[in-house]
Amino acid sequence: GIVKDKSTGEVLSGAELKMEEKTVTTNQDGRYTIEDIQIGEYKLTVQKENYHLKEIDPVEITEGENERNIELKHKLGNLTGTVLTEEGNPLTEANISLYKEQIEEIDDGTEAVTSGKTDSEGIFNFQNIRVGEYTLAIEKQGYNRDQRSIQIEKGENTNEYKLGAKLGSLSGIVKDKSTGEVLSGAELKI
């Protein structure tokens, strides 16, 4: 038979199937074969990392070849984050993007799995994300961009992120407005 992802239909290589004392692993095409099984009813267990364990009981084995295709359901998690300034204040309207796998450089052509903005309390929430590794990017004009690798686990994933303000400088000459004379020792406040 073949083992596939239930929601995408993608074939799953590396899934482990156990029946009685026999264990096999699906190949790159998601295909498996358990050989030399006596006729009867058995319990079949199928597992793969980041997927829910599936037990099929009973599986009836009859004389000759028996085919059984199996669909596994991917584990899901939720990501909730709070984005703050370095001073600990909520950062509203920050752009949040989540990219599949780890990406060194994200450009305009890179498609996000999901994206959104922080609310008035600096909070964002992404629901029903497939368990696995991602790249999270947080951006807001006037602040340093934060890009990091994260792991989404099954269930709730809660994190806090702090963005530092971009810093610049101001320089110039202070002169007397009427005479044009340079004023030394003038104090400036911003």
PDB file of C-alpha atoms in Angstrom:
ATOM      1  CA  GLY A   1       0.000   0.000   0.000  1.00  0.00           C
ATOM      2  CA  ILE A   2       0.866   3.688   0.068  1.00  0.00           C
ATOM      3  CA  VAL A   3       0.992   6.075   3.051  1.00  0.00           C
ATOM      4  CA  LYS A   4      -0.095   9.671   2.346  1.00  0.00           C
ATOM      5  CA  ASP A   5      -0.694  12.950   4.151  1.00  0.00           C
ATOM      6  CA  LYS A   6      -4.452  13.176   4.742  1.00  0.00           C
ATOM      7  CA  SER A   7      -4.808  16.889   3.981  1.00  0.00           C
ATOM      8  CA  THR A   8      -2.332  17.326   1.105  1.00  0.00           C
ATOM      9  CA  GLY A   9      -2.306  13.863  -0.481  1.00  0.00           C
ATOM     10  CA  GLU A  10       1.507  13.981  -0.466  1.00  0.00           C
ATOM     11  CA  VAL A  11       3.157  10.548  -0.243  1.00  0.00           C
ATOM     12  CA  LEU A  12       5.075  10.013   2.994  1.00  0.00           C
ATOM     13  CA  SER A  13       8.471   8.379   2.889  1.00  0.00           C
ATOM     14  CA  GLY A  14       9.983   7.145   6.132  1.00  0.00           C
ATOM     15  CA  ALA A  15       6.679   6.192   7.800  1.00  0.00           C
ATOM     16  CA  GLU A  16       7.058   3.151  10.057  1.00  0.00           C
ATOM     17  CA  LEU A  17       4.458   0.355   9.950  1.00  0.00           C
ATOM     18  CA  LYS A  18       4.264  -2.444  12.547  1.00  0.00           C
ATOM     19  CA  MET A  19       2.193  -5.606  12.310  1.00  0.00           C
ATOM     20  CA  GLU A  20       2.865  -8.374  14.811  1.00  0.00           C
ATOM     21  CA  GLU A  21       6.655  -8.724  14.980  1.00  0.00           C
ATOM     22  CA  LYS A  22       7.244  -7.208  11.535  1.00  0.00           C
ATOM     23  CA  THR A  23       8.302  -3.585  11.018  1.00  0.00           C
ATOM     24  CA  VAL A  24       8.763  -1.891   7.647  1.00  0.00           C
ATOM     25  CA  THR A  25       9.376   1.665   6.473  1.00  0.00           C
ATOM     26  CA  THR A  26       7.833   3.382   3.456  1.00  0.00           C
ATOM     27  CA  ASN A  27      10.141   4.158   0.535  1.00  0.00           C
ATOM     28  CA  GLN A  28      10.529   7.530  -1.256  1.00  0.00           C
ATOM     29  CA  ASP A  29       7.224   6.852  -3.077  1.00  0.00           C
ATOM     30  CA  GLY A  30       5.360   6.271   0.218  1.00  0.00           C
ATOM     31  CA  ARG A  31       4.983   2.582  -0.651  1.00  0.00           C
ATOM     32  CA  TYR A  32       5.315  -0.288   1.824  1.00  0.00           C
ATOM     33  CA  THR A  33       5.129  -4.084   1.714  1.00  0.00           C
ATOM     34  CA  ILE A  34       4.871  -6.402   4.712  1.00  0.00           C
ATOM     35  CA  GLU A  35       5.653  -9.914   3.503  1.00  0.00           C
ATOM     36  CA  ASP A  36       5.016 -13.455   4.756  1.00  0.00           C
ATOM     37  CA  ILE A  37       1.984 -12.787   6.969  1.00  0.00           C
ATOM     38  CA  GLN A  38      -0.294 -15.665   7.910  1.00  0.00           C
ATOM     39  CA  ILE A  39      -3.980 -15.306   6.989  1.00  0.00           C
ATOM     40  CA  GLY A  40      -5.923 -13.703   9.833  1.00  0.00           C
ATOM     41  CA  GLU A  41      -6.738 -10.420  11.541  1.00  0.00           C
ATOM     42  CA  TYR A  42      -4.032  -8.153  12.908  1.00  0.00           C
ATOM     43  CA  LYS A  43      -3.443  -4.745  14.417  1.00  0.00           C
ATOM     44  CA  LEU A  44      -1.450  -2.361  12.173  1.00  0.00           C
ATOM     45  CA  THR A  45       0.328   0.637  13.701  1.00  0.00           C
ATOM     46  CA  VAL A  46       1.597   3.470  11.499  1.00  0.00           C
ATOM     47  CA  GLN A  47       3.748   6.356  12.717  1.00  0.00           C
ATOM     48  CA  LYS A  48       5.849   9.169  11.322  1.00  0.00           C
ATOM     49  CA  GLU A  49       7.475  12.153  12.993  1.00  0.00           C
ATOM     50  CA  ASN A  50       5.120  15.169  13.238  1.00  0.00           C
ATOM     51  CA  TYR A  51       2.081  12.988  12.409  1.00  0.00           C
ATOM     52  CA  HIS A  52      -0.530  11.426  14.677  1.00  0.00           C
ATOM     53  CA  LEU A  53      -0.020   7.728  15.406  1.00  0.00           C
ATOM     54  CA  LYS A  54      -2.607   5.632  13.566  1.00  0.00           C
ATOM     55  CA  GLU A  55      -3.758   2.207  14.697  1.00  0.00           C
ATOM     56  CA  ILE A  56      -5.918   0.102  12.410  1.00  0.00           C
ATOM     57  CA  ASP A  57      -7.499  -2.866  14.128  1.00  0.00           C
ATOM     58  CA  PRO A  58      -8.445  -5.234  12.674  1.00  0.00           C
ATOM     59  CA  VAL A  59      -6.641  -5.502   9.354  1.00  0.00           C
ATOM     60  CA  GLU A  60      -7.768  -8.667   7.613  1.00  0.00           C
ATOM     61  CA  ILE A  61      -5.099 -10.560   5.658  1.00  0.00           C
ATOM     62  CA  THR A  62      -6.469 -12.960   3.033  1.00  0.00           C
ATOM     63  CA  GLU A  63      -4.650 -15.326   0.703  1.00  0.00           C
ATOM     64  CA  GLY A  64      -2.583 -13.556  -1.968  1.00  0.00           C
ATOM     65  CA  GLU A  65      -1.771  -9.866  -2.086  1.00  0.00           C
ATOM     66  CA  ASN A  66      -3.692  -7.436   0.100  1.00  0.00           C
ATOM     67  CA  GLU A  67      -3.506  -3.689  -0.499  1.00  0.00           C
ATOM     68  CA  ARG A  68      -4.242  -1.054   2.127  1.00  0.00           C
ATOM     69  CA  ASN A  69      -3.588   2.646   1.515  1.00  0.00           C
ATOM     70  CA  ILE A  70      -3.288   4.742   4.659  1.00  0.00           C
ATOM     71  CA  GLU A  71      -3.683   8.454   5.361  1.00  0.00           C
ATOM     72  CA  LEU A  72      -1.946  10.114   8.312  1.00  0.00           C
ATOM     73  CA  LYS A  73      -3.050  13.371   9.889  1.00  0.00           C
ATOM     74  CA  HIS A  74      -0.343  15.969  10.505  1.00  0.00           C
ATOM     75  CA  LYS A  75       0.022  17.324  14.053  1.00  0.00           C
ATOM     76  CA  LEU A  76      -0.929  20.987  14.422  1.00  0.00           C
ATOM     77  CA  GLY A  77       0.148  23.752  16.756  1.00  0.00           C
ATOM     78  CA  ASN A  78      -0.764  27.347  17.487  1.00  0.00           C
ATOM     79  CA  LEU A  79       1.736  30.207  17.724  1.00  0.00           C
ATOM     80  CA  THR A  80       0.985  33.187  19.937  1.00  0.00           C
ATOM     81  CA  GLY A  81       3.557  35.927  20.289  1.00  0.00           C
ATOM     82  CA  THR A  82       3.906  39.262  22.009  1.00  0.00           C
ATOM     83  CA  VAL A  83       6.090  41.854  20.295  1.00  0.00           C
ATOM     84  CA  LEU A  84       7.530  44.523  22.578  1.00  0.00           C
ATOM     85  CA  THR A  85       9.944  47.420  22.304  1.00  0.00           C
ATOM     86  CA  GLU A  86      13.217  47.071  24.218  1.00  0.00           C
ATOM     87  CA  GLU A  87      11.563  49.157  26.953  1.00  0.00           C
ATOM     88  CA  GLY A  88       8.790  46.552  27.277  1.00  0.00           C
ATOM     89  CA  ASN A  89       5.983  48.492  25.579  1.00  0.00           C
ATOM     90  CA  PRO A  90       3.621  46.708  23.147  1.00  0.00           C
ATOM     91  CA  LEU A  91       4.552  47.199  19.493  1.00  0.00           C
ATOM     92  CA  THR A  92       1.310  47.576  17.534  1.00  0.00           C
ATOM     93  CA  GLU A  93       0.833  46.997  13.799  1.00  0.00           C
ATOM     94  CA  ALA A  94       4.129  45.091  13.453  1.00  0.00           C
ATOM     95  CA  ASN A  95       4.192  42.803  10.383  1.00  0.00           C
ATOM     96  CA  ILE A  96       4.586  39.126  11.275  1.00  0.00           C
ATOM     97  CA  SER A  97       5.378  36.474   8.631  1.00  0.00           C
ATOM     98  CA  LEU A  98       5.930  32.754   9.059  1.00  0.00           C
ATOM     99  CA  TYR A  99       7.943  30.871   6.403  1.00  0.00           C
ATOM    100  CA  LYS A 100       8.282  27.100   6.053  1.00  0.00           C
ATOM    101  CA  GLU A 101      11.688  25.743   7.008  1.00  0.00           C
ATOM    102  CA  GLN A 102      14.748  27.811   7.773  1.00  0.00           C
ATOM    103  CA  ILE A 103      15.492  30.606   5.303  1.00  0.00           C
ATOM    104  CA  GLU A 104      18.666  32.698   5.388  1.00  0.00           C
ATOM    105  CA  GLU A 105      17.428  35.562   3.220  1.00  0.00           C
ATOM    106  CA  ILE A 106      13.791  36.347   2.587  1.00  0.00           C
ATOM    107  CA  ASP A 107      13.076  38.321  -0.571  1.00  0.00           C
ATOM    108  CA  ASP A 108       9.887  39.565  -2.265  1.00  0.00           C
ATOM    109  CA  GLY A 109       9.439  36.216  -4.049  1.00  0.00           C
ATOM    110  CA  THR A 110       9.468  34.146  -0.845  1.00  0.00           C
ATOM    111  CA  GLU A 111       5.936  33.033   0.002  1.00  0.00           C
ATOM    112  CA  ALA A 112       4.861  33.026   3.645  1.00  0.00           C
ATOM    113  CA  VAL A 113       2.859  30.166   5.144  1.00  0.00           C
ATOM    114  CA  THR A 114       0.841  32.810   6.990  1.00  0.00           C
ATOM    115  CA  SER A 115       1.200  36.451   7.959  1.00  0.00           C
ATOM    116  CA  GLY A 116      -0.536  39.110  10.003  1.00  0.00           C
ATOM    117  CA  LYS A 117      -0.053  42.134  12.262  1.00  0.00           C
ATOM    118  CA  THR A 118       0.169  42.631  15.988  1.00  0.00           C
ATOM    119  CA  ASP A 119      -2.872  44.054  17.762  1.00  0.00           C
ATOM    120  CA  SER A 120      -3.079  47.014  20.175  1.00  0.00           C
ATOM    121  CA  GLU A 121      -1.354  44.920  22.853  1.00  0.00           C
ATOM    122  CA  GLY A 122       1.457  43.776  20.542  1.00  0.00           C
ATOM    123  CA  ILE A 123      -0.006  40.249  20.267  1.00  0.00           C
ATOM    124  CA  PHE A 124      -0.292  38.035  17.185  1.00  0.00           C
ATOM    125  CA  ASN A 125      -1.794  34.572  16.878  1.00  0.00           C
ATOM    126  CA  PHE A 126      -1.508  31.939  14.147  1.00  0.00           C
ATOM    127  CA  GLN A 127      -3.809  28.892  14.469  1.00  0.00           C
ATOM    128  CA  ASN A 128      -3.482  25.337  13.105  1.00  0.00           C
ATOM    129  CA  ILE A 129       0.112  25.491  11.878  1.00  0.00           C
ATOM    130  CA  ARG A 130       1.708  22.180  10.917  1.00  0.00           C
ATOM    131  CA  VAL A 131       4.287  21.012  13.464  1.00  0.00           C
ATOM    132  CA  GLY A 132       7.855  21.602  12.243  1.00  0.00           C
ATOM    133  CA  GLU A 133      10.631  24.137  11.679  1.00  0.00           C
ATOM    134  CA  TYR A 134       9.887  27.643  10.430  1.00  0.00           C
ATOM    135  CA  THR A 135      11.431  31.064   9.989  1.00  0.00           C
ATOM    136  CA  LEU A 136       9.608  33.893  11.780  1.00  0.00           C
ATOM    137  CA  ALA A 137      10.106  37.465  10.542  1.00  0.00           C
ATOM    138  CA  ILE A 138       8.950  40.531  12.509  1.00  0.00           C
ATOM    139  CA  GLU A 139       9.118  43.984  10.921  1.00  0.00           C
ATOM    140  CA  LYS A 140       7.987  47.496  11.781  1.00  0.00           C
ATOM    141  CA  GLN A 141       9.185  50.737  10.276  1.00  0.00           C
ATOM    142  CA  GLY A 142      11.619  52.459  12.625  1.00  0.00           C
ATOM    143  CA  TYR A 143      12.668  49.192  14.298  1.00  0.00           C
ATOM    144  CA  ASN A 144      15.303  46.564  13.610  1.00  0.00           C
ATOM    145  CA  ARG A 145      13.963  43.525  11.766  1.00  0.00           C
ATOM    146  CA  ASP A 146      13.891  40.275  13.756  1.00  0.00           C
ATOM    147  CA  GLN A 147      14.242  37.023  11.820  1.00  0.00           C
ATOM    148  CA  ARG A 148      14.732  33.722  13.609  1.00  0.00           C
ATOM    149  CA  SER A 149      14.266  29.978  13.297  1.00  0.00           C
ATOM    150  CA  ILE A 150      11.496  28.571  15.459  1.00  0.00           C
ATOM    151  CA  GLN A 151      10.049  25.127  16.137  1.00  0.00           C
ATOM    152  CA  ILE A 152       6.261  24.767  16.218  1.00  0.00           C
ATOM    153  CA  GLU A 153       5.258  21.963  18.573  1.00  0.00           C
ATOM    154  CA  LYS A 154       1.848  20.305  18.921  1.00  0.00           C
ATOM    155  CA  GLY A 155      -0.515  22.456  21.000  1.00  0.00           C
ATOM    156  CA  GLU A 156       0.214  25.975  22.186  1.00  0.00           C
ATOM    157  CA  ASN A 157       3.503  27.751  21.451  1.00  0.00           C
ATOM    158  CA  THR A 158       3.905  31.110  23.196  1.00  0.00           C
ATOM    159  CA  ASN A 159       6.873  33.452  22.823  1.00  0.00           C
ATOM    160  CA  GLU A 160       7.881  37.042  23.502  1.00  0.00           C
ATOM    161  CA  TYR A 161       9.932  39.077  21.030  1.00  0.00           C
ATOM    162  CA  LYS A 162      11.632  42.436  21.548  1.00  0.00           C
ATOM    163  CA  LEU A 163      12.524  44.816  18.738  1.00  0.00           C
ATOM    164  CA  GLY A 164      15.102  47.554  19.163  1.00  0.00           C
ATOM    165  CA  ALA A 165      14.555  50.943  17.573  1.00  0.00           C
ATOM    166  CA  LYS A 166      16.727  51.844  14.617  1.00  0.00           C
ATOM    167  CA  LEU A 167      19.192  54.516  15.661  1.00  0.00           C
ATOM    168  CA  GLY A 168      20.377  57.466  13.663  1.00  0.00           C
ATOM    169  CA  SER A 169      22.286  60.663  14.322  1.00  0.00           C
ATOM    170  CA  LEU A 170      21.787  64.374  13.839  1.00  0.00           C
ATOM    171  CA  SER A 171      24.584  66.825  13.221  1.00  0.00           C
ATOM    172  CA  GLY A 172      24.868  70.419  12.087  1.00  0.00           C
ATOM    173  CA  ILE A 173      25.989  73.916  13.008  1.00  0.00           C
ATOM    174  CA  VAL A 174      24.094  76.280  15.338  1.00  0.00           C
ATOM    175  CA  LYS A 175      24.189  79.921  14.233  1.00  0.00           C
ATOM    176  CA  ASP A 176      22.716  83.142  15.462  1.00  0.00           C
ATOM    177  CA  LYS A 177      19.707  83.745  13.207  1.00  0.00           C
ATOM    178  CA  SER A 178      20.248  87.477  12.739  1.00  0.00           C
ATOM    179  CA  THR A 179      24.068  87.672  12.554  1.00  0.00           C
ATOM    180  CA  GLY A 180      24.943  84.238  11.159  1.00  0.00           C
ATOM    181  CA  GLU A 181      27.631  83.910  13.819  1.00  0.00           C
ATOM    182  CA  VAL A 182      28.449  80.320  14.904  1.00  0.00           C
ATOM    183  CA  LEU A 183      27.320  79.701  18.478  1.00  0.00           C
ATOM    184  CA  SER A 184      29.581  77.426  20.504  1.00  0.00           C
ATOM    185  CA  GLY A 185      28.293  75.672  23.622  1.00  0.00           C
ATOM    186  CA  ALA A 186      24.663  75.662  22.461  1.00  0.00           C
ATOM    187  CA  GLU A 187      22.665  72.840  24.072  1.00  0.00           C
ATOM    188  CA  LEU A 188      20.223  70.846  21.937  1.00  0.00           C
ATOM    189  CA  LYS A 189      17.363  68.665  23.197  1.00  0.00           C
ATOM    190  CA  ILE A 190      15.354  66.163  21.173  1.00  0.00           C
TER     191      ILE A 190
END
